[in-house]
Tab-separated table of C-alpha atoms and ligand atoms in Angstrom:
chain	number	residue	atom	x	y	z
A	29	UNK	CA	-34.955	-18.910	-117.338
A	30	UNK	CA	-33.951	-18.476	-113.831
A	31	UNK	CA	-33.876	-15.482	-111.974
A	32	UNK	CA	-30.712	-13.708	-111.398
A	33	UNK	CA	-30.865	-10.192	-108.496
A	34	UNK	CA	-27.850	-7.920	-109.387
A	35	UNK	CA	-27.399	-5.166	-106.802
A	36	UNK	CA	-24.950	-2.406	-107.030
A	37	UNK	CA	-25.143	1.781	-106.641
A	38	UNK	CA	-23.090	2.482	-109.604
A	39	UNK	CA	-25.065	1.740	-112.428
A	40	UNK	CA	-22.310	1.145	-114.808
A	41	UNK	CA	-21.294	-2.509	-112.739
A	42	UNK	CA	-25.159	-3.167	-112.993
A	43	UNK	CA	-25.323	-3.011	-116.530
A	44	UNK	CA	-21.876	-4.918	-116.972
A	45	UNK	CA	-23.285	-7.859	-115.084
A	46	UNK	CA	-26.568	-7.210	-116.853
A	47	UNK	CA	-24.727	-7.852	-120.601
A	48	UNK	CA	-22.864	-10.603	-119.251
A	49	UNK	CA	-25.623	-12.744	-117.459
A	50	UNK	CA	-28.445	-11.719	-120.177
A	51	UNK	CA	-28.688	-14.126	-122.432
A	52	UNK	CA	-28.632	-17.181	-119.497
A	53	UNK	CA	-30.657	-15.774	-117.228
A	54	UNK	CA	-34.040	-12.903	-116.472
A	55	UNK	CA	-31.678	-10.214	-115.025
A	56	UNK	CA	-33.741	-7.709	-112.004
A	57	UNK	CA	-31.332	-5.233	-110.932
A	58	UNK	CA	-31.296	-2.669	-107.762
A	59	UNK	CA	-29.860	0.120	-106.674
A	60	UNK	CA	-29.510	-0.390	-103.275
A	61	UNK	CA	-29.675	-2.750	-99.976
A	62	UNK	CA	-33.643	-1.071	-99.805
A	63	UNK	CA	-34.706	-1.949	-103.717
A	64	UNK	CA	-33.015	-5.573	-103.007
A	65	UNK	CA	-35.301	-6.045	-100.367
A	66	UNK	CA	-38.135	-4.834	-102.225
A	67	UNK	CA	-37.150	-6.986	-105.080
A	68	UNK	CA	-36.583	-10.328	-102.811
A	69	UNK	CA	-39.909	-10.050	-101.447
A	70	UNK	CA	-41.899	-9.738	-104.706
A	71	UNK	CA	-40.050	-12.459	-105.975
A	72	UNK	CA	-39.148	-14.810	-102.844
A	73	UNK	CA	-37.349	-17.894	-103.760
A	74	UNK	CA	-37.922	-17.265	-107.365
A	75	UNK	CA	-34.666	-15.326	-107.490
A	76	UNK	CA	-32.327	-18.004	-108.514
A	77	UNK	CA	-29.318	-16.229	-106.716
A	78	UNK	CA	-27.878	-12.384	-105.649
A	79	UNK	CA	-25.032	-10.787	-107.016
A	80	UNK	CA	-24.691	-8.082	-104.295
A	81	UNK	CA	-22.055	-5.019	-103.627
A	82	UNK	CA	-21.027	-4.599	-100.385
A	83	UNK	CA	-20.618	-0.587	-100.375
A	84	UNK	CA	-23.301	1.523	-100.852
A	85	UNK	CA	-25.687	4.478	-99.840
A	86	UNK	CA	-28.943	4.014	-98.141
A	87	UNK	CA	-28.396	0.247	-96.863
A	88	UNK	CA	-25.371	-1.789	-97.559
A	89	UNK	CA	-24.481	-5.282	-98.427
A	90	UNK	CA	-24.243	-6.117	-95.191
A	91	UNK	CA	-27.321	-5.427	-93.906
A	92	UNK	CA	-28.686	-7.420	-96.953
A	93	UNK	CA	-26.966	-10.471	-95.870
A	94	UNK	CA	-28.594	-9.891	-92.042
A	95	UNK	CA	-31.920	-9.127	-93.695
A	96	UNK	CA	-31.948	-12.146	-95.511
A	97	UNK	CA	-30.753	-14.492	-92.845
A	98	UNK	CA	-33.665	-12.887	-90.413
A	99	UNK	CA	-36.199	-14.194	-93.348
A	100	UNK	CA	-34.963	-17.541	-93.965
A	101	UNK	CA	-33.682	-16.530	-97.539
A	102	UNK	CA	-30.041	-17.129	-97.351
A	103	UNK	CA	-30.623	-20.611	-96.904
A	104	UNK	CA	-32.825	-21.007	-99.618
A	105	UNK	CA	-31.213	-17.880	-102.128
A	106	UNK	CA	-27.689	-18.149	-102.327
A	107	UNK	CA	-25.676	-14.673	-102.348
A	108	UNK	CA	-22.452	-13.719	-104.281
A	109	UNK	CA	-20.517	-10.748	-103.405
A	110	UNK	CA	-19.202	-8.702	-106.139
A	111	UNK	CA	-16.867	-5.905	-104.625
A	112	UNK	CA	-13.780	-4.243	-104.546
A	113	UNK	CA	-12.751	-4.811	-100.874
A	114	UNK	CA	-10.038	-6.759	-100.517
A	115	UNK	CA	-8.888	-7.440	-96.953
A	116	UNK	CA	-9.233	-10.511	-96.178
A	117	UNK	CA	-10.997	-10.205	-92.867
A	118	UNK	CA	-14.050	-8.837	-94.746
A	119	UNK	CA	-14.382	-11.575	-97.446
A	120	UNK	CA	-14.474	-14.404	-94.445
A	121	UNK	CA	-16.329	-12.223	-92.847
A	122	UNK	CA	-18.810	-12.775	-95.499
A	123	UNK	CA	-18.495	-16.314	-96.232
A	124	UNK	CA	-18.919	-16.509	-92.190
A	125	UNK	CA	-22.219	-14.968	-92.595
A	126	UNK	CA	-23.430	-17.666	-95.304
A	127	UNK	CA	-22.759	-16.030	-98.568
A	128	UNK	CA	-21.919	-18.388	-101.223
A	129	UNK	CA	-18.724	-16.689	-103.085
A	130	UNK	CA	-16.852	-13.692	-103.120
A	131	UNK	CA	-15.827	-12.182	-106.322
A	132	UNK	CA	-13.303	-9.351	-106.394
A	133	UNK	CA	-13.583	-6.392	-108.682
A	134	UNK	CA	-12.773	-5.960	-111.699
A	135	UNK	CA	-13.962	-8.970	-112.406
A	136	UNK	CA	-13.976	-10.837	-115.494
A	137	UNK	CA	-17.021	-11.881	-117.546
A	138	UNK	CA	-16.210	-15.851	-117.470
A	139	UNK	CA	-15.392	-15.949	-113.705
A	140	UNK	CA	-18.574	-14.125	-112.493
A	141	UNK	CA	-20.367	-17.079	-115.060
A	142	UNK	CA	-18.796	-19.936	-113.802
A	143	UNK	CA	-18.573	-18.977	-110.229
A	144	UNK	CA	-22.471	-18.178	-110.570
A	145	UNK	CA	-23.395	-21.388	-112.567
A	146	UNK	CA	-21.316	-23.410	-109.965
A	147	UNK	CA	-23.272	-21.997	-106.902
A	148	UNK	CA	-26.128	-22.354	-108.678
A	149	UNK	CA	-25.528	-26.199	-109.150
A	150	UNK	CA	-24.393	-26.724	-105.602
A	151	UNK	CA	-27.397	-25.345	-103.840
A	152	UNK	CA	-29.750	-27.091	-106.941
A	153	UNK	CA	-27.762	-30.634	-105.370
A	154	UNK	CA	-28.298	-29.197	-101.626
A	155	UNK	CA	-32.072	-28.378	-102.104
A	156	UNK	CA	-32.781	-31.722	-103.871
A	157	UNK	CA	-31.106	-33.171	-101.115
A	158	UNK	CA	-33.447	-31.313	-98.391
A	159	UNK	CA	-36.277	-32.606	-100.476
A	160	UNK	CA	-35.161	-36.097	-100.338
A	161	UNK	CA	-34.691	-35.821	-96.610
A	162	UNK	CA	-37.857	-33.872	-96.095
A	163	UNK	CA	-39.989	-36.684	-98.225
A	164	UNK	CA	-37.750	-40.117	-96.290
A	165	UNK	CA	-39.242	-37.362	-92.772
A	166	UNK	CA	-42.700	-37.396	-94.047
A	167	UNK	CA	-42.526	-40.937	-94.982
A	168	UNK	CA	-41.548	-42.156	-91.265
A	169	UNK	CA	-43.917	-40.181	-89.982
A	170	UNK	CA	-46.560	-41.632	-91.997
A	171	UNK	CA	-44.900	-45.114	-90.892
A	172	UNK	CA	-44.822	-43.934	-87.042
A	173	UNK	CA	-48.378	-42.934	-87.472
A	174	UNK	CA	-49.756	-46.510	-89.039
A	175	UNK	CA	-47.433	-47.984	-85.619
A	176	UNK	CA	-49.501	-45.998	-83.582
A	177	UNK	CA	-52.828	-47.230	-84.832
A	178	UNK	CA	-51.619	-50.554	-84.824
A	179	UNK	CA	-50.290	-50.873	-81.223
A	180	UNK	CA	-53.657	-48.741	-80.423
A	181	UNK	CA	-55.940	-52.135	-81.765
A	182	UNK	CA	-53.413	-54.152	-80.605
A	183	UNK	CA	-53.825	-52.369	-76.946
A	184	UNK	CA	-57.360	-53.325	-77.208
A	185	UNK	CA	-57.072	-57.100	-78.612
A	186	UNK	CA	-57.403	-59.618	-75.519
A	187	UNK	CA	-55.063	-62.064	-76.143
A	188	UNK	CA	-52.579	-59.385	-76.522
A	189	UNK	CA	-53.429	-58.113	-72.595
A	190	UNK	CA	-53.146	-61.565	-71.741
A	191	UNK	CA	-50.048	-61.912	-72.812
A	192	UNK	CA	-48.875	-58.922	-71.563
A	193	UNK	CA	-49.871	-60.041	-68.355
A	194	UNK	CA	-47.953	-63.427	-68.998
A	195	UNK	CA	-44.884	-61.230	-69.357
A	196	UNK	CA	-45.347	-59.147	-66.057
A	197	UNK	CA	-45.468	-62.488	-64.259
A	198	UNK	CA	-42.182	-63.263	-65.393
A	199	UNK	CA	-40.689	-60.040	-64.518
A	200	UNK	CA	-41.922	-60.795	-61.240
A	201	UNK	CA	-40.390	-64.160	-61.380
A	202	UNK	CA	-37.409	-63.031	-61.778
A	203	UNK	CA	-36.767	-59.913	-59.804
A	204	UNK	CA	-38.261	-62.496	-56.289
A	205	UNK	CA	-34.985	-64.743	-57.592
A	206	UNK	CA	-32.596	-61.887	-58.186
A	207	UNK	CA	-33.547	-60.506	-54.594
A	208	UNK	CA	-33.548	-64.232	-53.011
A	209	UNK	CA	-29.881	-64.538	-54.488
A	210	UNK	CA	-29.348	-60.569	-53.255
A	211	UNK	CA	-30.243	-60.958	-49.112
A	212	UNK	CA	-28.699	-65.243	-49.574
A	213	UNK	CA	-25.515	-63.109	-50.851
A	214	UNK	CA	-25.474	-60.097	-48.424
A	215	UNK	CA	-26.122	-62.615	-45.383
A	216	UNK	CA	-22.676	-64.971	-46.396
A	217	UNK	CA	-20.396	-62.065	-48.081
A	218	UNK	CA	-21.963	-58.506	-45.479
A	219	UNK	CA	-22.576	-56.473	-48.620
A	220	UNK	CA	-25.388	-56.858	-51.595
A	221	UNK	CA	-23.632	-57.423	-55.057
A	222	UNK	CA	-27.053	-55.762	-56.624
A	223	UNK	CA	-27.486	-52.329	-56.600
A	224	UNK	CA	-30.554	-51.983	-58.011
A	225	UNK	CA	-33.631	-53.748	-60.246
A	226	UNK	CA	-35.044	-51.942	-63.061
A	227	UNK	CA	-37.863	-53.107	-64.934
A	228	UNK	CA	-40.044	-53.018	-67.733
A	229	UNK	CA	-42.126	-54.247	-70.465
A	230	UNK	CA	-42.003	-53.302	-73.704
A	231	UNK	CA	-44.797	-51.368	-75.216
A	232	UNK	CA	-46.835	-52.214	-77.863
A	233	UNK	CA	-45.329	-49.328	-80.187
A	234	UNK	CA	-42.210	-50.981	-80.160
A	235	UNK	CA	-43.162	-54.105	-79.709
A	236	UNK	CA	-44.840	-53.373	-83.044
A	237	UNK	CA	-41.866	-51.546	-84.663
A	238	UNK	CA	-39.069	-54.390	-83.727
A	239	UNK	CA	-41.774	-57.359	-85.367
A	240	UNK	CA	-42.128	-54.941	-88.475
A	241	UNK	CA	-37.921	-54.429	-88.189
A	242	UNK	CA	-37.711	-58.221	-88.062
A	243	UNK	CA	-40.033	-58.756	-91.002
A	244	UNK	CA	-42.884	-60.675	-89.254
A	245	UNK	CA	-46.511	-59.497	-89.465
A	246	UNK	CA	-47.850	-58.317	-85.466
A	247	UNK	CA	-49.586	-61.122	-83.960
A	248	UNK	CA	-49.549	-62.143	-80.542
A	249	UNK	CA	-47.884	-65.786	-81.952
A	250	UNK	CA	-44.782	-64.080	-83.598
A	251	UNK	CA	-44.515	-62.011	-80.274
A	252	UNK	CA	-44.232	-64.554	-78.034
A	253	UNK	CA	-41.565	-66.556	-81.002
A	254	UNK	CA	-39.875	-63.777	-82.173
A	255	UNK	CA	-39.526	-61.443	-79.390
A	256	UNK	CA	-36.947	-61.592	-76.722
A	257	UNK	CA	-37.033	-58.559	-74.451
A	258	UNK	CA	-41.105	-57.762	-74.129
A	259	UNK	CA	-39.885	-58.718	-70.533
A	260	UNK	CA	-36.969	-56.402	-69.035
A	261	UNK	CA	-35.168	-56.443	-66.415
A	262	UNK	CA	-31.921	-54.485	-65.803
A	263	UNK	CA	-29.489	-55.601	-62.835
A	264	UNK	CA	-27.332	-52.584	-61.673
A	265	UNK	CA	-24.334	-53.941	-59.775
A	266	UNK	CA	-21.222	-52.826	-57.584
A	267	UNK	CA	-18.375	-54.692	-59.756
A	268	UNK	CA	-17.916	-56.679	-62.587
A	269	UNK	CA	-17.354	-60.134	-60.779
A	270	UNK	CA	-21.071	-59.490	-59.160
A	271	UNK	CA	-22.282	-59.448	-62.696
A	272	UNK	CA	-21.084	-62.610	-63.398
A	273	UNK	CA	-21.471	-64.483	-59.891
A	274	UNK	CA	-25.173	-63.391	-60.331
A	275	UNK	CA	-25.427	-64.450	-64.037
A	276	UNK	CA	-24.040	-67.799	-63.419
A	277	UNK	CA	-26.185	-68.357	-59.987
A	278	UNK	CA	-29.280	-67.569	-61.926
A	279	UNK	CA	-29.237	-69.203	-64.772
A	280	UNK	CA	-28.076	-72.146	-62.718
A	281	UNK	CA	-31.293	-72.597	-61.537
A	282	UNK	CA	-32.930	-76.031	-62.376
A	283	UNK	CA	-36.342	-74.482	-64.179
A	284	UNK	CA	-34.787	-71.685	-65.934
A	285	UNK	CA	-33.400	-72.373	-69.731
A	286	UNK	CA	-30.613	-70.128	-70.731
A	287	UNK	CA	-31.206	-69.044	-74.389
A	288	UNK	CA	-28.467	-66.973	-75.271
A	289	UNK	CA	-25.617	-64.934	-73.455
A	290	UNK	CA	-24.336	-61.672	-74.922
A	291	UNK	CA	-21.411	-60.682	-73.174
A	292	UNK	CA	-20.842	-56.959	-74.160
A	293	UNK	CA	-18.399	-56.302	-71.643
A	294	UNK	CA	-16.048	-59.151	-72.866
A	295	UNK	CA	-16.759	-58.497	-76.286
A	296	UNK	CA	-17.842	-54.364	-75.811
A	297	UNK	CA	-19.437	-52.839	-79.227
A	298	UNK	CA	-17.995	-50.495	-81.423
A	299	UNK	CA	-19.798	-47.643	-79.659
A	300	UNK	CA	-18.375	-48.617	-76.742
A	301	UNK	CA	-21.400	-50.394	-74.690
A	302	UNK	CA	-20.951	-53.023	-72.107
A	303	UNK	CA	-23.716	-55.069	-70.111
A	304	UNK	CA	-23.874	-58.564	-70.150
A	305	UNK	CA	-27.635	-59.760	-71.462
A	306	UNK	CA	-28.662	-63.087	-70.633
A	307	UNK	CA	-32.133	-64.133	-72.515
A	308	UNK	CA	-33.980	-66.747	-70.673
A	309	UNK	CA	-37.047	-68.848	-70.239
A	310	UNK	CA	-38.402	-68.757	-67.101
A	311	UNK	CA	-41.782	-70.371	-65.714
A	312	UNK	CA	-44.779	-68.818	-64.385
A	313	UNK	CA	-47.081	-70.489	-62.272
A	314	UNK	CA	-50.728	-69.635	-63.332
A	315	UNK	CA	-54.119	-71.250	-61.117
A	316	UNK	CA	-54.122	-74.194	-63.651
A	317	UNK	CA	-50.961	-74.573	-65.652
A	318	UNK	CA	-46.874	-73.816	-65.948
A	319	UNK	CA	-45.970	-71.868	-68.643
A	320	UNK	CA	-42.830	-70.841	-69.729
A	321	UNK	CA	-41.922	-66.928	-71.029
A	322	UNK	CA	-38.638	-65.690	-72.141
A	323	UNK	CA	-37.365	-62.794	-70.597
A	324	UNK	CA	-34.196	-60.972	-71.201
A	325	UNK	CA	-31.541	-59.386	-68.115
A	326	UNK	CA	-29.010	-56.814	-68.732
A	327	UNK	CA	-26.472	-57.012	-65.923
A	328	UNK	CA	-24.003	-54.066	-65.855
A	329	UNK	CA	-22.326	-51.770	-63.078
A	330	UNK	CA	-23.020	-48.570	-62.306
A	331	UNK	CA	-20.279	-47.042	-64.352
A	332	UNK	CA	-21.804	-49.143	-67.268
A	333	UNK	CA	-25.302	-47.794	-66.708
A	334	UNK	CA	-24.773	-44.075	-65.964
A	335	UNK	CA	-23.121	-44.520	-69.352
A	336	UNK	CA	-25.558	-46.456	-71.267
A	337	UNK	CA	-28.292	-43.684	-70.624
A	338	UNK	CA	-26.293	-40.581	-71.598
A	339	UNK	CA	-25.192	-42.822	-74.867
A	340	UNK	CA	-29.087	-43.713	-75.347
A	341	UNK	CA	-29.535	-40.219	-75.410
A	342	UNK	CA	-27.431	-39.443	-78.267
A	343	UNK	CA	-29.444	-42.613	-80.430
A	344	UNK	CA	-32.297	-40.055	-80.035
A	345	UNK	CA	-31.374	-36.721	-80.807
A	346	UNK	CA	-31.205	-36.801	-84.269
A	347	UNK	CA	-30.213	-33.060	-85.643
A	348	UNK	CA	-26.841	-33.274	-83.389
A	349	UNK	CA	-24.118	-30.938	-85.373
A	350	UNK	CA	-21.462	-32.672	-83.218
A	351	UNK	CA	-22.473	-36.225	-82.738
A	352	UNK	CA	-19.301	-37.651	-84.194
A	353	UNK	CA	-17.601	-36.077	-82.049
A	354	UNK	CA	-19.713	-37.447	-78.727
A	355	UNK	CA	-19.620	-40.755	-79.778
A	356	UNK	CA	-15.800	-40.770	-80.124
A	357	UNK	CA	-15.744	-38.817	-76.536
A	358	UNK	CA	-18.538	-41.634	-74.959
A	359	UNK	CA	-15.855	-43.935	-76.197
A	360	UNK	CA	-12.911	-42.697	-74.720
A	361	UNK	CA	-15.389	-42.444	-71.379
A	362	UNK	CA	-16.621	-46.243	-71.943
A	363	UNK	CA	-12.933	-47.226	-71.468
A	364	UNK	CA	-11.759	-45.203	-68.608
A	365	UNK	CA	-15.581	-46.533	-67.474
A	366	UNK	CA	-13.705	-50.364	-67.611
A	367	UNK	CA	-10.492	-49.381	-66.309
A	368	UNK	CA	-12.614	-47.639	-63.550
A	369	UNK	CA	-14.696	-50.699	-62.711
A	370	UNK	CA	-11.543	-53.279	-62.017
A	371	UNK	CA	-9.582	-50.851	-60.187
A	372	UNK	CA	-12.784	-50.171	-57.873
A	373	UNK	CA	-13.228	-54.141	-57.735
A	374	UNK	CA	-9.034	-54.375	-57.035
A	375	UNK	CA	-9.557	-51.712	-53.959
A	376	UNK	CA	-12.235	-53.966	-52.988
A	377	UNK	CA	-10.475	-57.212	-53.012
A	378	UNK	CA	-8.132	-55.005	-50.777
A	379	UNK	CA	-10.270	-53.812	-48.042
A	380	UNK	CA	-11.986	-57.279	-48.299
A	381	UNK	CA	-8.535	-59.084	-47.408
A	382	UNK	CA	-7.656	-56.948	-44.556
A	383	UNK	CA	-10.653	-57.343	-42.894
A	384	UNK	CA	-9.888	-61.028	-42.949
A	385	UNK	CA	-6.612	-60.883	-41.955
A	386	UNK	CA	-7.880	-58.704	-38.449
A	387	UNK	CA	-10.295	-61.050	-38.068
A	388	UNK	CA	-7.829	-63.942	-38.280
A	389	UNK	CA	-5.528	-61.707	-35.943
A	390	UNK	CA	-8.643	-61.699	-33.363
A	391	UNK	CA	-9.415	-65.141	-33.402
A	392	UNK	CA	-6.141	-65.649	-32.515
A	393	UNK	CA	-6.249	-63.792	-29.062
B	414	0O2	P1	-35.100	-50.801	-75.498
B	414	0O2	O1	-35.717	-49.446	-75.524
B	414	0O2	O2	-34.020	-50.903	-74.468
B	414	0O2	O3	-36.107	-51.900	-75.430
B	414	0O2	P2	-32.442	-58.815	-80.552
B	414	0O2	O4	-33.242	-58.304	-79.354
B	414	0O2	O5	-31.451	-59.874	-80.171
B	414	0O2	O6	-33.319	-59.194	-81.674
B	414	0O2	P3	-31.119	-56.349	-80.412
B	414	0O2	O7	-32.283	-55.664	-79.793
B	414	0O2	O8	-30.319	-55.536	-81.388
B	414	0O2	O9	-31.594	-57.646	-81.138
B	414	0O2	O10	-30.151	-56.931	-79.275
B	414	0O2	P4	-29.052	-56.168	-78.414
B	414	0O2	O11	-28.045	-55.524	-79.284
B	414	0O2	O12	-28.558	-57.151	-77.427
B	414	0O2	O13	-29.866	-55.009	-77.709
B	414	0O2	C1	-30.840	-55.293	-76.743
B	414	0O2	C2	-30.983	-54.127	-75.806
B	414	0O2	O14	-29.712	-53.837	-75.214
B	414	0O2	C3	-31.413	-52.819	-76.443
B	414	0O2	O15	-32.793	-52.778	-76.485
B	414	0O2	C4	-30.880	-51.812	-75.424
B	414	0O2	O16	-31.699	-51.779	-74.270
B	414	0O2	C5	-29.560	-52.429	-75.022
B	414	0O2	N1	-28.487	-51.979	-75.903
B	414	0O2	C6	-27.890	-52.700	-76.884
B	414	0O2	N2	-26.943	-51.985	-77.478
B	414	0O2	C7	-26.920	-50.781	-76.890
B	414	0O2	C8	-26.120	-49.599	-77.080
B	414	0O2	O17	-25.256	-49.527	-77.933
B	414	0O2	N3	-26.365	-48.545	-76.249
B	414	0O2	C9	-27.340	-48.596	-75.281
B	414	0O2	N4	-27.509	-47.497	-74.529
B	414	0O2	N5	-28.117	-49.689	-75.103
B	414	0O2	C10	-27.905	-50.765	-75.887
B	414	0O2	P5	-33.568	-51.983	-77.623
B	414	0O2	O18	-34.489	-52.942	-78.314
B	414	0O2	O19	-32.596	-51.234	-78.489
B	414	0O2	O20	-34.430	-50.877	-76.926
C-alpha cells in the first residue's frame, strides 16, 4: 500500500481524509508544518504524496512547501493542498511553488480520490520517465567511457600516428595553396578575400565516435575510406563571392580531385547554417612516394562563422529550458546574417567602382 501524509490542525479534517483514503492507502497523519517534517524525514520518499492545510499554528503550509523544496522532496513527493482559502492569488501561488493540486474545502470524498490517484499516476509516469533518462545517461557514459579507451590504444597504435601525420601534411598542403591564391589575389585586386585559416585534425575520440556512428569497426583502413574531415581546414572570408572565387580557384588545381561540394549557403539547413564545404583529395609529397589524402574546407564569411560557433554552442548544452526558443532566434539571426553579407558585398562593389572611375578620371589628365 502506498503511503499517503495528511496534515491538518483540526483533527476532525484529519480523520475525514483518514476514512476516506483508508482502505487504498497506509494513512500517517500530523498536526502541524513541525510533525510533517518529522514525518517526511522518517519516511523520505516512501510517502507516496501530502495532503497538506495551508493554515495552521506552529508552522504553516507554506513553510512546508519551502521546507520541502530546500530538501529535494517536492520533486520527488508530490503535495496537494487541501484548504479553505479561496483567492485566487494564493492557489497559483501554490501551484507556482510546485504543488501538484489544490483542493478547496469542503471537499468531497470522490474528488480528493481522484484528484489524489491522478497525481499519483502523473508523477508514477514522470519518475519512470527520469529513470529511463537517467539509465539512456548512464548508458552513454558507459559508451563515452569504452570511446575513451579506444582512442587511448588507438593514440598509441603506430600506423594510426602515421596516419595522423599523413593528415597534417595535407593540412599543410592546403593552407601553402590557400595563402599562394591569398597574396596572388591581394597583389591583382589590393585587398585579401581570406580573412583567416583555421585548422585542425580530428581527434581520435571522435574520430572513433563518427566510425562507430557510421557503423564501421575503428581501424586505420576504414579511417582513411570512410572518413572525410580527419583533415580541417576552415576559410573565413570578407564576402560571399570570395567564397566562391576561392572554391573554384582551388579546386581548379590540376592535382587536386574534388570529391563532393556541399553548398550550405545556397541550399542553408533547417537550423539555419551556411558554409560552403568542399571535400577533396589532395597530394602529399613524402621522401619516397605521392600519396593522396582527402581533406575537407569549410569556406564561410565572417557573419557565417561568428554564427556557426554561438549555434555549436547550443548542440552542446544539453539541459537548455529555452533551446527552442534559441534555435528559432539563431534562425531569424542566420537570415539577417545573409541579407547582411550581400548588402556588405553590394557597398563593396560600390566603393570598388568609384575607385575605378577616379582612376579612369586621372588617367585622363
Ligand atoms: P566537428 O567538431 O566540426 O568535426 P559526413 O562528414 O559527410 O559524413 P556530416 O559530418 O554530417 O557527414 O557532414 P556535414 O553536415 O557537412 O558536417 C560537417 C561539418 O560541418 C561538421 O563537423 C561541422 O563542423 C560543420 N557543420 C555542419 N552542420 C553544422 C551546423 O548545423 N552547425 C554548425 N555550427 N556546424 C555545422 P562535425 O563532424 O559535426 O564536427
Amino acid at each position: 500500500m502506498q503511503r499517503i501524509l495528511v496534515v491538518d490542525d483540526m483533527a476532525t479534517n484529519r480523520e475525514l481524509l483518514q476514512n476516506i483514503l483508508e482502505d487504498d492507502f497506509a494513512i500517517e497523519t500530523a498536526e502541524n508544518g513541525e510533525d510533517a517534517l518529522i514525518k517526511l524525514q522518517e519516511y523520505g520518499e516512501d510517502m507516496a504524496a501530502v495532503l497538506l492545510d495551508l493554515q495552521m499554528p506552529r508552522m504553516d503550509g507554506f513553510a512546508v512547501i519551502a521546507a520541502m523544496k530546500r530538501n529535494g522532496w517536492l520533486n520527488k513527493i508530490p503535495v496537494l493542498i487541501i484548504s479553505s482559502e479561496h483567492a485566487a492569488e494564493i492557489e497559483s501561488g501554490c501551484l507556482e511553488l510546485g504543488v501538484s493540486d489544490f483542493i478547496h474545502k469542503p471537499f468531497d470524498a470522490s474528488i480528493v480520490r481522484n484528484r489524489l490517484k491522478n497525481t499519483l499516476d502523473l508523477f508514477a509516469y514522470k519518475n519512470r520517465l527520469e529513470e529511463t533518462v537517467e539509465k539512456q545517461r548512464k548508458t552513454l557514459r558507459h559508451q563515452d567511457r569504452i570511446i575513451q579507451i579506444q582512442a587511448e590504444r588507438l593514440k598509441e597504435a603506430e600506423p594510426f600516428d602515421r596516419l595522423m601525420m599523413e593528415y597534417r601534411f595535407a593540412i599543410m598542403e592546403v593552407e601553402t595553396r590557400l595563402k599562394v591564391l591569398n597574396e596572388e589575389f591581394s597583389r591583382e585586386y589590393k585587398r585579401n578575400p581570406i580573412e583567416s585559416i583555421r585548422s585542425r585534425l580530428k581527434s581520435p575520440e571522435s574520430i572513433y565516435d563518427k566510425l562507430r556512428r557510421k557503423g564501421y569497426p575503428i581501424t586505420v583502413e576504414n579511417i582513411r575510406e570512410h572518413l572525410t574531415d580527419v583533415a580541417g581546414l576552415r576559410v573565413i572570408c570578407s564576402f560571399p563571392d570570395d567564397i566562391y572565387r576561392l572554391a573554384e580557384l582551388f579546386s581548379r588545381q590540376g592535382d587536386i580531385l574534388l570529391l563532393r561540394k556541399k553548398d550550405y549557403i545556397q541550399n542553408p539547413k533547417d537550423n539555419g547554417y551556411r558554409s560552403l564545404h568542399l571535400i577533396l583529395s589532395v597530394p602529399i609529397f613524402l621522401s619516397n612516394e605521392r600519396k593522396y589524402m582527402k581533406a575537407e574546407i569549410q569556406f564561410r564569411t565572417i557573419a557565417m562563422d561568428f554564427w556557426a560557433s554561438l549555434e555549436h554552442k547550443l548542440k552542446y548544452k544539453k539541459d537548455l529550458d529555452n533551446a527552442e526558443q534559441i534555435a528559432d532566434e539563431l534562425r531569424v539571426c542566420a537570415d539577417s546574417i545573409e541579407a547582411l553579407d550581400y548588402q556588405m558585398q553590394e557597398l563593396r562593389d560600390k566603393i570598388d567602382r568609384n575607385e575605378r572611375n577616379y582612376a579612369a578620371i586621372g588617367a585622363g589628365y
